XYZ file of C-alpha atoms in Angstrom:
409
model
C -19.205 -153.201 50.922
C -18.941 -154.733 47.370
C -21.712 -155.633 45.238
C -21.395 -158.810 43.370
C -23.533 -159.399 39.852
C -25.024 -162.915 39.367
C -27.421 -163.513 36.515
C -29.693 -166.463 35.447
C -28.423 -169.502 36.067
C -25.460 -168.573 38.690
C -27.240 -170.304 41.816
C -27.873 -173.594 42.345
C -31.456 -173.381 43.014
C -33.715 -175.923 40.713
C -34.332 -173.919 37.302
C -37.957 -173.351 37.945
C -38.209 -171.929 41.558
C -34.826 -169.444 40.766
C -36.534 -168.147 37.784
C -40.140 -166.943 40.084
C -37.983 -166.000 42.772
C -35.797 -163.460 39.932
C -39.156 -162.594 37.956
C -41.028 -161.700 41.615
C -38.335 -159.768 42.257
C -37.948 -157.465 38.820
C -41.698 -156.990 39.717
C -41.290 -155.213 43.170
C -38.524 -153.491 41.505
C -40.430 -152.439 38.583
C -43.632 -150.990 40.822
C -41.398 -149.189 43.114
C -39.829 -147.316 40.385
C -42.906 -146.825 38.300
C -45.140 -146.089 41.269
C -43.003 -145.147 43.792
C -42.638 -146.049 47.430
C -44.845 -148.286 49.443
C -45.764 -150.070 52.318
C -44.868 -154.008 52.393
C -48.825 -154.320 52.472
C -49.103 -151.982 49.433
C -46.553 -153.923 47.308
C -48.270 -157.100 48.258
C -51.692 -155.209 46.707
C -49.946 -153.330 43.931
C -47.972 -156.955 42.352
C -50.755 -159.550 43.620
C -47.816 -161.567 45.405
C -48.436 -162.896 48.982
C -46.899 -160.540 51.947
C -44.815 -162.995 53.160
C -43.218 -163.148 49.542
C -43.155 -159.220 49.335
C -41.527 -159.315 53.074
C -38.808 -161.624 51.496
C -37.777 -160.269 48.808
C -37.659 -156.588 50.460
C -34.917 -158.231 52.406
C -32.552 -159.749 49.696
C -33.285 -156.390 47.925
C -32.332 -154.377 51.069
C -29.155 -156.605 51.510
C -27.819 -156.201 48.157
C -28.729 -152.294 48.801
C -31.347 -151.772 46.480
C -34.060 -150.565 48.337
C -34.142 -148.887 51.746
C -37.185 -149.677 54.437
C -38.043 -146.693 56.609
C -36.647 -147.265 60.552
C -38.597 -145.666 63.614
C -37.331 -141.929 62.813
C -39.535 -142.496 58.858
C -42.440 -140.985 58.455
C -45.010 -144.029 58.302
C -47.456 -145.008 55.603
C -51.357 -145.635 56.748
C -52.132 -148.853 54.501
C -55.125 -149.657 56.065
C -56.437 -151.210 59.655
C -54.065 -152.055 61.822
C -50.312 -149.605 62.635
C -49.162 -147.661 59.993
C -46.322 -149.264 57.709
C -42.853 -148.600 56.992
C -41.999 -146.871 53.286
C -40.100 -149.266 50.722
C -38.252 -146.953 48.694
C -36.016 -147.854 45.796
C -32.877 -146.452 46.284
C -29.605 -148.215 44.434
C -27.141 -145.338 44.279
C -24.519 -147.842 43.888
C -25.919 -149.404 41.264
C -25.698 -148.253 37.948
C -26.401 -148.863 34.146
C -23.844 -147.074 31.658
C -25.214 -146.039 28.721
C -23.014 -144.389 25.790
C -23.671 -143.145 22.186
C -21.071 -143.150 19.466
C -22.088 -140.926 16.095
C -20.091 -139.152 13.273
C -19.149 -136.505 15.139
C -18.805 -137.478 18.829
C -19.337 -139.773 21.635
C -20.868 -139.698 24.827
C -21.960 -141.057 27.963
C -24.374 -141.288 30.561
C -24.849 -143.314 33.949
C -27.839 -143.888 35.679
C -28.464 -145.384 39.329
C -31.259 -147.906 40.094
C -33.709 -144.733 41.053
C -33.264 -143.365 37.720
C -31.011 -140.678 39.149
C -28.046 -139.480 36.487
C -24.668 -139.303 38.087
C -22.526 -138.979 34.759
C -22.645 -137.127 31.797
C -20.286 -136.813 29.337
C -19.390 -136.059 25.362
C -16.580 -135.884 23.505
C -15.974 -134.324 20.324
C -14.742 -136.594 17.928
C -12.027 -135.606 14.735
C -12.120 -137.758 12.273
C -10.818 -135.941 9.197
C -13.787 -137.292 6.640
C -12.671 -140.626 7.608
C -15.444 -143.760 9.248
C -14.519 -143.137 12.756
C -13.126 -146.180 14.884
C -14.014 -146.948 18.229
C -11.214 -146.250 19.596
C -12.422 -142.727 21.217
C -15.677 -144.563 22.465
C -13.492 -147.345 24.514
C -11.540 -144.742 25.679
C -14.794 -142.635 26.988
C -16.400 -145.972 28.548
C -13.181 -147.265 30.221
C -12.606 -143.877 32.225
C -16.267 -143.179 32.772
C -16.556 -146.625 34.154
C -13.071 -146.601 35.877
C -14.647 -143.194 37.936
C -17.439 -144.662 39.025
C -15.496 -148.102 40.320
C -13.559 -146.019 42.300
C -16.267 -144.070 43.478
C -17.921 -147.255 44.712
C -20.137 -147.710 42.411
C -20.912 -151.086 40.548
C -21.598 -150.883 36.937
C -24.291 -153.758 35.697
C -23.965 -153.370 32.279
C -23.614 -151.144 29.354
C -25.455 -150.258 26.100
C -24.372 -148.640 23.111
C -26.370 -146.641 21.165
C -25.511 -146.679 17.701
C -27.188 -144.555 14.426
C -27.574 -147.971 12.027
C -29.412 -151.613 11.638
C -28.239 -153.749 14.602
C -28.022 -157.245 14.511
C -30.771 -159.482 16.479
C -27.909 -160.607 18.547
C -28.077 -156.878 20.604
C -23.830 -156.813 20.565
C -23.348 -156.497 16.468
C -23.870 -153.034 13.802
C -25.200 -154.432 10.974
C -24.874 -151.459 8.885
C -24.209 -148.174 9.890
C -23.517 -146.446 6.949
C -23.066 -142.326 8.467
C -20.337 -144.548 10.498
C -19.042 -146.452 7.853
C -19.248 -149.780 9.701
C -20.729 -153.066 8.549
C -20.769 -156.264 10.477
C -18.934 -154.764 13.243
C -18.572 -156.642 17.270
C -18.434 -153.268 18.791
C -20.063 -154.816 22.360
C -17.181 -157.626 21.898
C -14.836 -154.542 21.657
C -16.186 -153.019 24.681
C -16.219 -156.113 26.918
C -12.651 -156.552 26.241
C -11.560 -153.207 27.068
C -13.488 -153.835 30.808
C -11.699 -156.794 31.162
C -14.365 -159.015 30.670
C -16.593 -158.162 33.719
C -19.343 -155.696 31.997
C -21.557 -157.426 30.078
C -22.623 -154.580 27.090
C -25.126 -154.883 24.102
C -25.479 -152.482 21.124
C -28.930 -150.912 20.171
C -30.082 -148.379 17.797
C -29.706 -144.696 18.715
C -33.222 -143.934 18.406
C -35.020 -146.370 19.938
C -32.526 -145.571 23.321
C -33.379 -142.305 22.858
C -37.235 -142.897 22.225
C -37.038 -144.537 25.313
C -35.598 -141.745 27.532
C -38.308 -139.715 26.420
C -40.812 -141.710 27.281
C -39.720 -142.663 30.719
C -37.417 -138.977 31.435
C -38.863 -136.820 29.057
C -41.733 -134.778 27.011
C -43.547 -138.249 26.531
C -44.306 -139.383 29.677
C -47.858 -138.698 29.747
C -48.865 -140.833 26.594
C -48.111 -144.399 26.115
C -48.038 -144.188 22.102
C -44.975 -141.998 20.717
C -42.762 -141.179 17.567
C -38.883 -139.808 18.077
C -36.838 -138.248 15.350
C -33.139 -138.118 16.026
C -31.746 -134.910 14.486
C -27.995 -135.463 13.685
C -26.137 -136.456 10.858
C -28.370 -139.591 9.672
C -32.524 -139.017 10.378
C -33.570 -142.284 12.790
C -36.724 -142.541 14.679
C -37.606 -144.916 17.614
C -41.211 -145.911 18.256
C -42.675 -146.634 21.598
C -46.299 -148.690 21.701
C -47.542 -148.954 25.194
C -44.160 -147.577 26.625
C -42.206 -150.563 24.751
C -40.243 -150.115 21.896
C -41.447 -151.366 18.701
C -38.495 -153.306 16.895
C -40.241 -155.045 13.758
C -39.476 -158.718 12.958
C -36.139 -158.100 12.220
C -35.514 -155.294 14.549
C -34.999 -152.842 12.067
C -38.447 -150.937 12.540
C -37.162 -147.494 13.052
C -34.591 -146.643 9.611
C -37.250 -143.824 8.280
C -33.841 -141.715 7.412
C -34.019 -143.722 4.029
C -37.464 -143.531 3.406
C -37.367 -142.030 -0.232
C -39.418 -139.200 0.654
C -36.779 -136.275 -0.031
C -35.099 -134.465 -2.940
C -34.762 -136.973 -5.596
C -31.400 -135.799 -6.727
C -30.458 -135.421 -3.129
C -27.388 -138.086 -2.606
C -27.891 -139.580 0.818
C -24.736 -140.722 2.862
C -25.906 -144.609 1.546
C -25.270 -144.367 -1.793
C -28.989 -143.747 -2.886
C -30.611 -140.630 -4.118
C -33.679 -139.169 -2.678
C -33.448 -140.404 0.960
C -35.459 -138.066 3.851
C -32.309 -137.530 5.771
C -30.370 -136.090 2.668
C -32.728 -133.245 2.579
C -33.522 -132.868 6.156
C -30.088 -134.711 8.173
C -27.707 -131.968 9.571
C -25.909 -131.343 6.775
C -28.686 -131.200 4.443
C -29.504 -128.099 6.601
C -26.386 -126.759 6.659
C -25.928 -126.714 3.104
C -29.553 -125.044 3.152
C -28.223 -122.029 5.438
C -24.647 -121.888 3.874
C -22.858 -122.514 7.667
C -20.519 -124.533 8.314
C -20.666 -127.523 10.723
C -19.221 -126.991 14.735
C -17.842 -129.639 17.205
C -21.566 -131.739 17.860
C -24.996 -130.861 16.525
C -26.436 -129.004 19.093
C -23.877 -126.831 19.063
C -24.433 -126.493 15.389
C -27.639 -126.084 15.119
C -27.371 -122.864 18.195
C -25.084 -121.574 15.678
C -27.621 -121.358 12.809
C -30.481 -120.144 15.810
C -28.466 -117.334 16.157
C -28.049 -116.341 12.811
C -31.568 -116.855 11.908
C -32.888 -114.377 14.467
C -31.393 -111.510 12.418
C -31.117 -113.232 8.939
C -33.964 -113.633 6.399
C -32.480 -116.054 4.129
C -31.560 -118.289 6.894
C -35.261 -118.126 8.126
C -36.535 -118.715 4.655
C -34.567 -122.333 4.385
C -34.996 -123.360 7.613
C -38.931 -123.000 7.055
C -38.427 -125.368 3.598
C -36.824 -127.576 5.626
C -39.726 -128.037 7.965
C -41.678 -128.489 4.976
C -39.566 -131.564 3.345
C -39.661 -132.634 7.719
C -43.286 -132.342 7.667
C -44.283 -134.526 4.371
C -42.244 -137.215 5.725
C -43.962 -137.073 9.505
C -47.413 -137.654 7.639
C -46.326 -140.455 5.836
C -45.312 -141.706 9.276
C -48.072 -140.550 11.071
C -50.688 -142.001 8.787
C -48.713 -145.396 9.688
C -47.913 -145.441 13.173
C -50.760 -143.392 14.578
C -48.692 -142.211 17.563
C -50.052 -139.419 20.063
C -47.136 -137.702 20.185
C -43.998 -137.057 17.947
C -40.930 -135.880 19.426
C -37.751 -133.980 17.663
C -34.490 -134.687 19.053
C -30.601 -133.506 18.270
C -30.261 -130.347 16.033
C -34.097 -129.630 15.462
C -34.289 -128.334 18.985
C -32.520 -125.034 19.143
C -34.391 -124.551 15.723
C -37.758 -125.708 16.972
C -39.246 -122.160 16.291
C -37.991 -122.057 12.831
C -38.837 -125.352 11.843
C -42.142 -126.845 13.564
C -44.383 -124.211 12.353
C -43.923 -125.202 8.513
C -43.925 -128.807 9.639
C -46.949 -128.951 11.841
C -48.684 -127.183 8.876
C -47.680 -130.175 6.486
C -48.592 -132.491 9.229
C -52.316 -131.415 9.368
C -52.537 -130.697 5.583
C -51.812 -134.128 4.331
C -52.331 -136.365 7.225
C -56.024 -138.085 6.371
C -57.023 -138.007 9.895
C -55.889 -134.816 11.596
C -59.680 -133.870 11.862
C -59.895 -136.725 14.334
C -56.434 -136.442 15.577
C -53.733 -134.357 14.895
C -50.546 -135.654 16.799
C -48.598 -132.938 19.067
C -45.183 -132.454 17.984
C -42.972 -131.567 20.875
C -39.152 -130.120 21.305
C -37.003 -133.250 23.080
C -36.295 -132.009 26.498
C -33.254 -134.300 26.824
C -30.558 -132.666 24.641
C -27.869 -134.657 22.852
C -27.316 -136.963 25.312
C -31.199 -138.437 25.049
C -29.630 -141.591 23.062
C -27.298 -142.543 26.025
C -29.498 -141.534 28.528
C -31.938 -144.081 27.095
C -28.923 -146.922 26.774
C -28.214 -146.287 30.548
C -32.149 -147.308 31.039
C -31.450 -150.055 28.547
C -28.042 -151.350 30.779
C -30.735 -152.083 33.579
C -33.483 -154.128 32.051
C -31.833 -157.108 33.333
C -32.417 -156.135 37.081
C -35.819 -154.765 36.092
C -36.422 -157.796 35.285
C -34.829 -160.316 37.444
C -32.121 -161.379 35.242
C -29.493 -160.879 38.048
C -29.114 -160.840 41.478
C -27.240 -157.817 43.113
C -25.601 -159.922 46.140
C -23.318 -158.472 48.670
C -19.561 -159.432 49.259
C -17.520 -158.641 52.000
């Protein structure tokens, strides 16, 4: 059985009733993947909707196979007086959000089902001779990905890009993305025509998608307040407040890369001198250890890991690098307050190397680290946190009861 996609406005139900019936409905859908299964009683309780409301919606959601209900051979759920209840339990294999990354130096993707399970992942290394790369290696990576999982059954709701630059408020534009050298680009318009039109896709910054697989897949998850640092090419960081993202008024909140906090005669890959990513970006540090750069970051950075175990020198300018990291994670800190702060990309595999000097800086010169001192942690999500955090991003609409996932014969 097909699945067919209908968002707001697609029924002809009066505006005001379809629009509960879709926002009840990303509610029970949000509690059952934040809190996990539960009775039809014990949804009613945990969303403060009637049972009989709860009892409906369970079926559409069952119907368009989004959520199982536990039969006779279930174990049953005590919710109280009365016989034990059946177990709602979000399940959704079939339906997935495809999230995908594009950066200097490769592209990727990653699908997620309703349940949060991942089914894809992919990267591809990406040549592009010192030239801007185009998008054509990124259309060809989303067309098969999404091709696979057609034929597998699956139905893709949408797709996110995750992108290292400014992007517009519109969610489908790159405002300026200058490690990519693009500037005013349609890249979701790009993507939609390459699915023919029937995968709605927006465009966010790399970041924030990955801030937000952290926070809801990995090392933050237990705090609701949280700083990311992308470690590739360009320095990006996505900030979650009360497990939302924080996108400033313009939606640029985030671009700390340029911050002029680095090497003053450092030139950074936007024309300016002194920017925090030209002295702690990827290349920055490879310049530092004298090594040249491999097919994607992590891979890079493993390569300078395993020279630094035996190599002085290599130790010594990794440590200044966490220095120049650390100044410019207590300006931030000072600012933003968060409770945790979480490296991504190439600071991982040189976590050892490189938090020590920075937690140091962090405590010396942040004005509150007697009261509190935030944890820096090692991502847990490898290079593919950005489009792990897109795929999340493809399924806010159902999460929220922007469309209706309908059955067709």
């Amino acid at each position: 059985m097909a699945q067919t996609v209908r968002h707001a406005g697609a029924t002809g139900a009066p505006a005001g009733t379809e629009q509960v019936r879709r926002q009840n409905t990303g509610l029970v859908l949000r509690s059952l993947r934040a809190d996990g299964p539960a009775t039809r009683t014990e949804l009613a309780r945990r969303t403060g909707l009637a049972k009989a409301t709860i009892g409906t919606i369970v079926a559409e959601l069952e119907t368009g196979r989004a959520v199982t209900e536990g039969d006779a051979t279930s174990p049953s759920v005590s919710s109280g007086r009365g016989r034990p209840g059946r177990p709602v339990t979000l399940a959704g294999e079939s339906i997935i959000g495809l999230g995908l990354e594009v950066n200097v130096d490769y592209v990727a993707a990653v699908a997620i089902d309703l349940a949060g399970r991942v089914t894809v992942v992919e990267t591809r290394s990406v040549a592009t001779a010192g030239q801007p790369p185009s998008t054509r290696e990124l259309v060809e990576l989303a067309t098969d990905v999404r091709s696979s999982l057609i034929a597998d059954g699956r139905t893709v709701v949408s797709a996110t890009v995750a992108v290292p630059g400014l992007v517009a408020h519109d969610g489908r534009t790159v405002s300026w993305a200058p490690n990519l050298g693009w500037d005013g680009r349609e890249v979701a318009a790009e993507l939609e025509e390459a699915f023919d039109g029937d995968c709605p896709t927006t465009v966010d910054n790399d970041a924030n998608c990955a801030a937000l697989a952290e926070a809801s897949h990995g090392v933050a998850t237990d705090v609701d307040d949280s700083l990311y640092l992308t470690g590739t090419i360009g320095i990006g960081a996505g900030i979650v407040r009360d497990g939302a993202i924080v996108r400033g008024g313009s939606g640029f909140a985030g671009e700390v890369g340029h911050m002029p906090v680095g090497d003053p005669a450092a030139l950074c890959g936007c024309g300016r001198l002194g920017c925090w990513e030209a002295s702690v970006g990827l290349r920055a540090m490879l310049a530092a250890v004298r090594l040249d750069e491999h097919a994607t970051p992590l891979r890079t950075a493993m390569a300078v890991a395993e020279r630094a175990a035996t190599d002085e020198r290599t130790r010594a300018a990794l440590e200044v690098l966490g220095l120049d990291l650390g100044r410019g994670l207590a300006t931030l800190a000072a600012i933003l307050d968060p409770s945790a702060i979480v490296l991504g990309g190439y600071f991982v595999p040189l976590g050892e190397y490189v938090v020590p000097a920075a937690r140091s800086v962090l405590a010396e010169r942040l004005p509150t680290a007697e009261l509190h001192l935030p944890e820096i942690r090692l991502s847990s999500l490898g290079i593919h946190a950005a489009a792990l955090g897109a795929a999340e991003h493809a399924l806010t609409d159902v999460f929220t009861g922007a469309v209706t996932l309908s059955p067709t014969a």
